[in-house]
Short mmCIF file of C-alpha atoms in Angstrom, two decimals:
data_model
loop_
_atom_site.label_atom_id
_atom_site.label_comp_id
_atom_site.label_asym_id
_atom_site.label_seq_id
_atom_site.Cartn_x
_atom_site.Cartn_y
_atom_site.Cartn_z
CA UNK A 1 0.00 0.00 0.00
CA UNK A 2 1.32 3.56 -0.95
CA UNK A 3 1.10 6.17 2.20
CA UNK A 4 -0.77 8.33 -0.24
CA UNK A 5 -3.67 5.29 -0.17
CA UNK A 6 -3.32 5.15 3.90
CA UNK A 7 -3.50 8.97 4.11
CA UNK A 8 -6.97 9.21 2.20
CA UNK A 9 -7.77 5.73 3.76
CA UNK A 10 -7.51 6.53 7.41
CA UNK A 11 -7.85 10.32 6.99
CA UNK A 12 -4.40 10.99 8.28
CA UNK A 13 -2.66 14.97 8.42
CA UNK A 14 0.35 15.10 5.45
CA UNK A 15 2.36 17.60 7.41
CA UNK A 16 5.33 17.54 5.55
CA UNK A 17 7.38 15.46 3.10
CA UNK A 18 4.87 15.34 0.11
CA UNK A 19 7.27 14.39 -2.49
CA UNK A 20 7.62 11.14 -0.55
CA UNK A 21 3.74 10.05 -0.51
CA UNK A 22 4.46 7.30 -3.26
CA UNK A 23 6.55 5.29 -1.38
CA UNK A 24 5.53 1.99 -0.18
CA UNK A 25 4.39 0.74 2.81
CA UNK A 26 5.60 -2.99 3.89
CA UNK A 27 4.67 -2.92 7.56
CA UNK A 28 4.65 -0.62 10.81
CA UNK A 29 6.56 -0.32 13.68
CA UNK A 30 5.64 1.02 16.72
CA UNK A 31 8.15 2.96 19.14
CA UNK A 32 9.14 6.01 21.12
CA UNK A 33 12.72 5.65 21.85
CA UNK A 34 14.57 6.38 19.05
CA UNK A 35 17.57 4.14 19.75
CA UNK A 36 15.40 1.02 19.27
CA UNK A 37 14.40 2.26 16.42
CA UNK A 38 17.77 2.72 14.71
CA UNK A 39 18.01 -0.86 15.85
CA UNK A 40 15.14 -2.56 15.25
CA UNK A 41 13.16 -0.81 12.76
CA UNK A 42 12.82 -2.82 8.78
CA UNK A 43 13.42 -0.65 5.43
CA UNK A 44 9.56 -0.01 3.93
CA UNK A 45 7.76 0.41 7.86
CA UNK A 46 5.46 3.05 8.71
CA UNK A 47 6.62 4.41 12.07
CA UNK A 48 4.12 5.35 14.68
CA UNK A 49 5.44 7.45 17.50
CA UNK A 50 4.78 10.17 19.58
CA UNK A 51 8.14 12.27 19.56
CA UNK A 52 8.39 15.00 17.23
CA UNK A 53 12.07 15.87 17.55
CA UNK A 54 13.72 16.16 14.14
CA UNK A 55 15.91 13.24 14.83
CA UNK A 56 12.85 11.47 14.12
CA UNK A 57 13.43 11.92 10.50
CA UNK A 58 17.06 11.72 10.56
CA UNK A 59 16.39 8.01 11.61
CA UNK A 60 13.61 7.08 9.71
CA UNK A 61 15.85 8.60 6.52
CA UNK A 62 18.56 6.48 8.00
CA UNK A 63 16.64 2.90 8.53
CA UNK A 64 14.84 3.94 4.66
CA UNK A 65 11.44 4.33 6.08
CA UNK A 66 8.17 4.71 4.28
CA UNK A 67 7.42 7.28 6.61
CA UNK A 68 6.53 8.66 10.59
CA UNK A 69 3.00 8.96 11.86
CA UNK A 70 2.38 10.93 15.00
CA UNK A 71 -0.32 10.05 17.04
CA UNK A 72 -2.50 12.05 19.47
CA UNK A 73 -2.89 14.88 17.60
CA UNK A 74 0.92 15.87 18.42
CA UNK A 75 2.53 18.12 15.79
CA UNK A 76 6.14 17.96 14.01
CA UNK A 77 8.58 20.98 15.54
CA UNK A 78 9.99 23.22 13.00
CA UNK A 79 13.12 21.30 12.55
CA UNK A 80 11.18 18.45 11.86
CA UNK A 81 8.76 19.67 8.92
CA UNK A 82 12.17 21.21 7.03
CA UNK A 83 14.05 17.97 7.35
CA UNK A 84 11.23 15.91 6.47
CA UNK A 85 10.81 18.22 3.36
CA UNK A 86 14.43 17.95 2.37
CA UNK A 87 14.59 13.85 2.78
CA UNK A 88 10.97 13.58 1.31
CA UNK A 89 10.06 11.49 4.00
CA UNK A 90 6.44 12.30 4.68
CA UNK A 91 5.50 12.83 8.49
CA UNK A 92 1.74 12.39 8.72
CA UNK A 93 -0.48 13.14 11.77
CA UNK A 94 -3.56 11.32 13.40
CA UNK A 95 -5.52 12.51 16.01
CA UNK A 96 -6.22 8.76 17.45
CA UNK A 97 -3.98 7.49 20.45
CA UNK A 98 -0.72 4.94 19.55
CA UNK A 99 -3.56 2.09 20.45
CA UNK A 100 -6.10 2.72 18.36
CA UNK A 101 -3.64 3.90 15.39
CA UNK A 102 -2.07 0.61 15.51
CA UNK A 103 -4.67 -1.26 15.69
CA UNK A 104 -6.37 0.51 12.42
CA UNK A 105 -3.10 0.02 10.44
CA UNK A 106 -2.67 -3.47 11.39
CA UNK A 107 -5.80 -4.36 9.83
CA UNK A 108 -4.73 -2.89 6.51
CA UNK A 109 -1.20 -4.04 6.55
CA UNK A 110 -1.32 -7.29 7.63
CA UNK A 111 -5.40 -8.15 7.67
CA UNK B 1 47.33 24.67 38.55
CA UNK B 2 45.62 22.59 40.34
CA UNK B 3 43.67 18.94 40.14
CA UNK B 4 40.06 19.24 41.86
CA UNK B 5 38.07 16.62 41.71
CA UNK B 6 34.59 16.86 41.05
CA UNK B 7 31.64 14.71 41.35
CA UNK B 8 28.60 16.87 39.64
CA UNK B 9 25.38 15.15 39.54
CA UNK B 10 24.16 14.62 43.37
CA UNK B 11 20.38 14.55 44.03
CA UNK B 12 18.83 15.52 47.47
CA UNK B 13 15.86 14.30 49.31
CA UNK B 14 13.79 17.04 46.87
CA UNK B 15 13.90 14.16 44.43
CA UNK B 16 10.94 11.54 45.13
CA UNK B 17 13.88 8.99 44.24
CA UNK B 18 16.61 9.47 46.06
CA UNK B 19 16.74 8.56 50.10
CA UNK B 20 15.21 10.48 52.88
CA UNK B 21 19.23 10.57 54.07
CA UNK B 22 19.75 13.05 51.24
CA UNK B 23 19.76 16.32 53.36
CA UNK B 24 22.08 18.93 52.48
CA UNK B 25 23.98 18.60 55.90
CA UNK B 26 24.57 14.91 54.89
CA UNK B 27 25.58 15.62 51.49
CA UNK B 28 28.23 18.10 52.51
CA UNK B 29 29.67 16.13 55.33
CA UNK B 30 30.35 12.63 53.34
CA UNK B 31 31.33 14.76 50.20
CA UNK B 32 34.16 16.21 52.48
CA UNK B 33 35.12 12.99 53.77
CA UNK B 34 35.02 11.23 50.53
CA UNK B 35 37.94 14.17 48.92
CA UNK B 36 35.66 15.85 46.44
CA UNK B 37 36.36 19.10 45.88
CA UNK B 38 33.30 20.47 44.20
CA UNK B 39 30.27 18.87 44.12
CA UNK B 40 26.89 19.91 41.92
CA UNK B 41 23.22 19.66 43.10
CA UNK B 42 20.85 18.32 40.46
CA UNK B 43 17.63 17.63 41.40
CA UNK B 44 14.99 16.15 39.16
CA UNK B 45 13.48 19.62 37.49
CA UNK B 46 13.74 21.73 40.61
CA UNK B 47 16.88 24.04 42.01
CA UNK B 48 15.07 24.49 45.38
CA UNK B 49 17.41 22.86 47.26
CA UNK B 50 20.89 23.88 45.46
CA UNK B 51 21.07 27.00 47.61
CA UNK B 52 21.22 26.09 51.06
CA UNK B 53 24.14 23.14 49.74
CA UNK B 54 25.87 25.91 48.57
CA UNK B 55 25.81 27.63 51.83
CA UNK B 56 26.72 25.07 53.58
CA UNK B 57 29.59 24.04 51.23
CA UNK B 58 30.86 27.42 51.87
CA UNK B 59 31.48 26.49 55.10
CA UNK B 60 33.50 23.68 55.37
CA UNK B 61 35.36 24.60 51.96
CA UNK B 62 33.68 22.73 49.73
CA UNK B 63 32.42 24.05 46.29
CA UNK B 64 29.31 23.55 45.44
CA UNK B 65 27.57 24.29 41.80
CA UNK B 66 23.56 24.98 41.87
CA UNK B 67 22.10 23.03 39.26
CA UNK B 68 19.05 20.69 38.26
CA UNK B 69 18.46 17.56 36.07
CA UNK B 70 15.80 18.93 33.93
CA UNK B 71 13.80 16.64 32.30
CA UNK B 72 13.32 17.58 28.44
CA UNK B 73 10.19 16.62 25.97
CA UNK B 74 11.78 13.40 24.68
CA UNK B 75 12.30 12.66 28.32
CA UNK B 76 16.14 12.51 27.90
CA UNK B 77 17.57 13.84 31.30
CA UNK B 78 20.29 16.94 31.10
CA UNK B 79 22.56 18.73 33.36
CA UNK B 80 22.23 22.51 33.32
CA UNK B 81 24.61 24.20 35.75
CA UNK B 82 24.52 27.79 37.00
CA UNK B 83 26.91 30.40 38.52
CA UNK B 84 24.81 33.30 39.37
CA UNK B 85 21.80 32.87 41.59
CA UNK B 86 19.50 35.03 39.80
CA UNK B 87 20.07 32.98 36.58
CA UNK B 88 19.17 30.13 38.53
CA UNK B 89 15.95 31.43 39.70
CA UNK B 90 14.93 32.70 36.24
CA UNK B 91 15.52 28.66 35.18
CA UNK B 92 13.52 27.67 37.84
CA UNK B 93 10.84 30.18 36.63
CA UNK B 94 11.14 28.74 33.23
CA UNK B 95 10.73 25.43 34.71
CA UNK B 96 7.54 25.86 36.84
CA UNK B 97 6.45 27.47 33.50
CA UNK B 98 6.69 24.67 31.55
CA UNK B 99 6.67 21.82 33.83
CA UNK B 100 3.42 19.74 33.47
CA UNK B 101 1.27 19.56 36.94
CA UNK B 102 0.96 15.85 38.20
CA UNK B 103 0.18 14.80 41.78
CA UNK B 104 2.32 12.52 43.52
CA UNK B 105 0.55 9.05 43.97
CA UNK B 106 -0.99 8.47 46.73
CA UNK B 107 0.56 5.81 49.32
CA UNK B 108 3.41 5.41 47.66
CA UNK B 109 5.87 6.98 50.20
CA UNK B 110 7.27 9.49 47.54
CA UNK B 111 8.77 12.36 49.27
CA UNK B 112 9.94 15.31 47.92
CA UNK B 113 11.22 17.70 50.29
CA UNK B 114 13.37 21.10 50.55
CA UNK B 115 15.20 21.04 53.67
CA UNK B 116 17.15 23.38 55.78
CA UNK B 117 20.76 23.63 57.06
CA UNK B 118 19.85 21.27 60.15
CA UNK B 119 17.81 19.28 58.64
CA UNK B 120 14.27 20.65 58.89
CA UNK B 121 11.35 20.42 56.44
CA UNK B 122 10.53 24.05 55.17
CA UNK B 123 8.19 22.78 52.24
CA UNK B 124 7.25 19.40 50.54
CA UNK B 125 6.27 19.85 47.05
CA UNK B 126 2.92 17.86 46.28
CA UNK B 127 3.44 18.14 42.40
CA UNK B 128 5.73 14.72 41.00
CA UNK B 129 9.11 16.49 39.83
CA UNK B 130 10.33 13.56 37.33
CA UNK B 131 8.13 14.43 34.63
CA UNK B 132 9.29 16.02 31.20
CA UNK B 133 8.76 19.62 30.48
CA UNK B 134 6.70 20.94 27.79
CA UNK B 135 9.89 22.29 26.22
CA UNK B 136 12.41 19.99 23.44
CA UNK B 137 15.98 19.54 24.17
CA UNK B 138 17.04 22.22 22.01
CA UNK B 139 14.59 24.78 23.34
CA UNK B 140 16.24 23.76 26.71
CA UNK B 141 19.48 24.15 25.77
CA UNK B 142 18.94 27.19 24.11
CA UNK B 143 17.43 28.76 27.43
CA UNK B 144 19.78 27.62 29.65
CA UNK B 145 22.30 28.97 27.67
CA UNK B 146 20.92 32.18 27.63
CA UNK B 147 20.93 32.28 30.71
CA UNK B 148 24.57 32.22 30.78
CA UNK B 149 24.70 28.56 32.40
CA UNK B 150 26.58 25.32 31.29
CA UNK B 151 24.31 22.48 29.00
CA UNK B 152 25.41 18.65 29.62
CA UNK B 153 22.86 15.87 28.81
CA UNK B 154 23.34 13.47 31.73
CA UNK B 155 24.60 9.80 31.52
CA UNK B 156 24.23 9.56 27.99
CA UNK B 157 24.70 5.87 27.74
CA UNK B 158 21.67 4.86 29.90
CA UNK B 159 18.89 2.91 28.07
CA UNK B 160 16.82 5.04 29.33
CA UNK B 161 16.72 8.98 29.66
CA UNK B 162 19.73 9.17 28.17
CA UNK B 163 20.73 11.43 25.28
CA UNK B 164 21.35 8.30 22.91
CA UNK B 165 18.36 5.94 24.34
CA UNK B 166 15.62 8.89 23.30
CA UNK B 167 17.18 10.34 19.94
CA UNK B 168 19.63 7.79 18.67
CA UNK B 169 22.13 10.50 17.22
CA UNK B 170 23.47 14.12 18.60
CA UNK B 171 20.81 16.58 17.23
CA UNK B 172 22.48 18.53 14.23
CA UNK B 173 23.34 21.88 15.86
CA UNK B 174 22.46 20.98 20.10
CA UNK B 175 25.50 22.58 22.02
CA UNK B 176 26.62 20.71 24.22
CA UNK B 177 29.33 21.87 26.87
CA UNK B 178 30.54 18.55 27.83
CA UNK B 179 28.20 14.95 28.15
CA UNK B 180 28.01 13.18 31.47
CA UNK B 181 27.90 9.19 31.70
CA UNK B 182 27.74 6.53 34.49
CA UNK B 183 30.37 6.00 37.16
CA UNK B 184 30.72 2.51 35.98
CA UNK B 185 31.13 3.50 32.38
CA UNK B 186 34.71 4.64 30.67
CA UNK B 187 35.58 7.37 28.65
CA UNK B 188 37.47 5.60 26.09
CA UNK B 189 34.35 3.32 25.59
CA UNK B 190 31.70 5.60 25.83
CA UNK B 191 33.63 7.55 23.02
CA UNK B 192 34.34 4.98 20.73
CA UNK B 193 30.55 3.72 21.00
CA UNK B 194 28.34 6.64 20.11
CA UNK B 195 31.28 8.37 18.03
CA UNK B 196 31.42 11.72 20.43
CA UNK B 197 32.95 14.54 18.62
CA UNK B 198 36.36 14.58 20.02
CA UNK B 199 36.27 17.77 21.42
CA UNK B 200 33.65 17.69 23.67
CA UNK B 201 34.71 16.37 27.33
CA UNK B 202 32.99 14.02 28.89
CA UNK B 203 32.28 14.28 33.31
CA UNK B 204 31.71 10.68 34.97
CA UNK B 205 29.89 11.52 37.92
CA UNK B 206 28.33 9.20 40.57
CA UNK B 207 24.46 10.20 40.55
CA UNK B 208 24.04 9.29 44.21
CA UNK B 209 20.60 9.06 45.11
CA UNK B 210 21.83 7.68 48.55
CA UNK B 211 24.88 8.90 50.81
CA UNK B 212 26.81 5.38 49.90
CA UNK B 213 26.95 6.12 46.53
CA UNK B 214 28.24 9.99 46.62
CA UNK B 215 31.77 10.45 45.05
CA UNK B 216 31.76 6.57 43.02
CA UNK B 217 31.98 8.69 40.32
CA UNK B 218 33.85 11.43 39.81
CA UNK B 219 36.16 13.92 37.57
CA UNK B 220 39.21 15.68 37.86
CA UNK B 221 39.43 19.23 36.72
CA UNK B 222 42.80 20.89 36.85
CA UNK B 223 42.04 24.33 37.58
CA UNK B 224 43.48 27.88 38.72
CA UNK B 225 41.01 27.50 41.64
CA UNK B 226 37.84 25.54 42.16
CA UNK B 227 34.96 27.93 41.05
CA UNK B 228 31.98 28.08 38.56
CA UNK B 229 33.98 29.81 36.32
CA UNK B 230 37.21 28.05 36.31
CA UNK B 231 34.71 24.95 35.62
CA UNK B 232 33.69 26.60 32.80
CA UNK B 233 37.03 27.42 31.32
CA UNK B 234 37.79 24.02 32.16
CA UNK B 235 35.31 22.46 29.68
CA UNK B 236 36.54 24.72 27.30
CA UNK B 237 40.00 23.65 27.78
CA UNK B 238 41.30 27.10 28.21
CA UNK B 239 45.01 28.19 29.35
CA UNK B 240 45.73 24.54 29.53
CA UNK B 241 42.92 23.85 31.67
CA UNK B 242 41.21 20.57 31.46
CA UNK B 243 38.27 17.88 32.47
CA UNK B 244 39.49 14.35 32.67
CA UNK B 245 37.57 11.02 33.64
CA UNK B 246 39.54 8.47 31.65
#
């Protein structure tokens, strides 16, 4: 599925990296500490978390992610937005809890 | 010049997780008979307690540096040291600003508590002090900096709160002036596995949250004389001064 498709799907906020909404999506991972991330995290996953530093994109450009979804109706910092616009890594937003978010995507991932 | 020897991230019974033993009289008293030098206060997101340390440090001949461990957004815990107290009670106003208000739980024998020079309770705070602030690490940095203090994200190597644990890399552009890690950790290690930029010093230091563990860890700063400011120069490695925990 292309994050474009999950954006209109789920009704998700394209905040930032727009040139990046073709890429596709192979799975989801779900985490708020960045150093599992970098660890654990697969090339093609949709990343669900609630931190909205700009390292965020500087790993998800670094493990080749489809792109970062922040939950709870938390919004990307400055830093963020520009470096998600430079990598054209698309940070989306959703205003349902990591729970419910994951649940929703798990169904059309892997259902 | 001299060789001091520091041990800079001490909390005090004002954090709900260090022992009710923590009292400034305490502190002072085993830091003296342990050989430190200079010693820092850092409580969890609060300088309440730094200043009556500090007094008492002044003393006996100890130096001590008012700080706090300040919690940021991405939870990653930093050092932020300060040499004038009217900078320190402008951070502290910036803190209770931005610091989110959560009650301490009920029953469970939490106690956070600002203390006086013999030991007396002058005010419990009711609100729980290890929370993050509303406020990223580089707005933190930025702010303490203004504020003319020193910026060192604590234990860095911890899997959890730790610079590295909660952002993986060193944000492009966060200035640092030095990075603190474990008293069980070495330098040379610590270095080689998160690639620090070589010219930014690194402080062991022991994080006592008991009396026991005060002074485990510590570093050596060879110094004119053992002052805020000589500490800072010292970080910055000038006129041959220098911070050393290898």
């Amino acid at each position: 599925m292309k994050v474009s498709e999950l954006v209109k799907e789920l009704n998700l906020v394209v905040f930032s990296g727009e040139e990046g909404l073709n890429r596709e999506i192979r799975g989801g991972y779900v985490s708020d500490l960045l150093s599992d991330v970098m660890g654990n995290a697969t090339e093609g996953e949709i990343w669900i978390t609630l931190q909205t530093h700009r390292n965020v994109v500087a790993i998800a450009s670094l493990k080749e992610l489809a792109c970062v979804l922040l939950v709870s109706s938390l919004k990307p910092e400055q830093g963020t937005i520009d470096h998600s616009n430079s990598e054209g890594i698309p940070v989306l937003g959703t205003t349902c809890s990591t729970f419910e978010i994951a649940g929703l995507l798990y169904q059309k991932i892997k259902g | 010049m001299k060789r001091y020897r520091a041990d800079l991230h001490l909390h005090t019974v004002l954090s709900a997780c260090a022992e009710l033993e923590m009292s400034p009289a305490a502190i002072v008293t085993t830091a003296r008979q342990r050989g430190l030098d200079m010693i820092a206060i850092t409580d969890h997101n609060s300088t309440l307690q730094t200043k009556v340390v500090k007094e008492l440090g002044e003393e006996v001949g100890l130096t001590v540096i008012c700080g706090v461990e300040v919690t940021t957004r991405e939870e990653v815990h930093c050092l932020a040291y300060f040499g004038e107290e009217e900078r320190l009670d402008q951070f502290q106003a910036f803190i209770d600003q931005h610091l989110p208000i959560l009650p301490l739980l009920p029953g469970s024998y939490q106690y956070q508590a600002v203390v006086d020079k013999s030991d007396g309770i002058v005010r419990l705070i009711d609100n729980f002090l290890n929370v993050g602030l509303q406020k990223s690490i580089d707005e933190i940095e930025a702010e303490v900096h203004r504020l003319g203090g020193l910026f060192v994200p604590a234990h860095v190597e911890r899997p959890l709160f730790g610079l590295y644990s909660q952002l993986g890399l060193l944000p492009d552009g966060l200035q640092c002036d030095g990075m603190g890690i474990m008293w069980r950790s070495t330098a040379a290690d610590i270095r080689n596995r998160f690639r620090i930029p070589a010219g930014l010093p690194l402080m062991r230091a022991s994080d006592a949250h008991s009396l026991e563990e005060i002074g485990l860890g510590y570093t050596e700063l060879e110094m004119e004389s053992c002052t805020f400011d000589e500490f800072r120069q010292a970080l910055q490695g000038i006129g041959g001064r220098s911070v050393c925990c290898d």
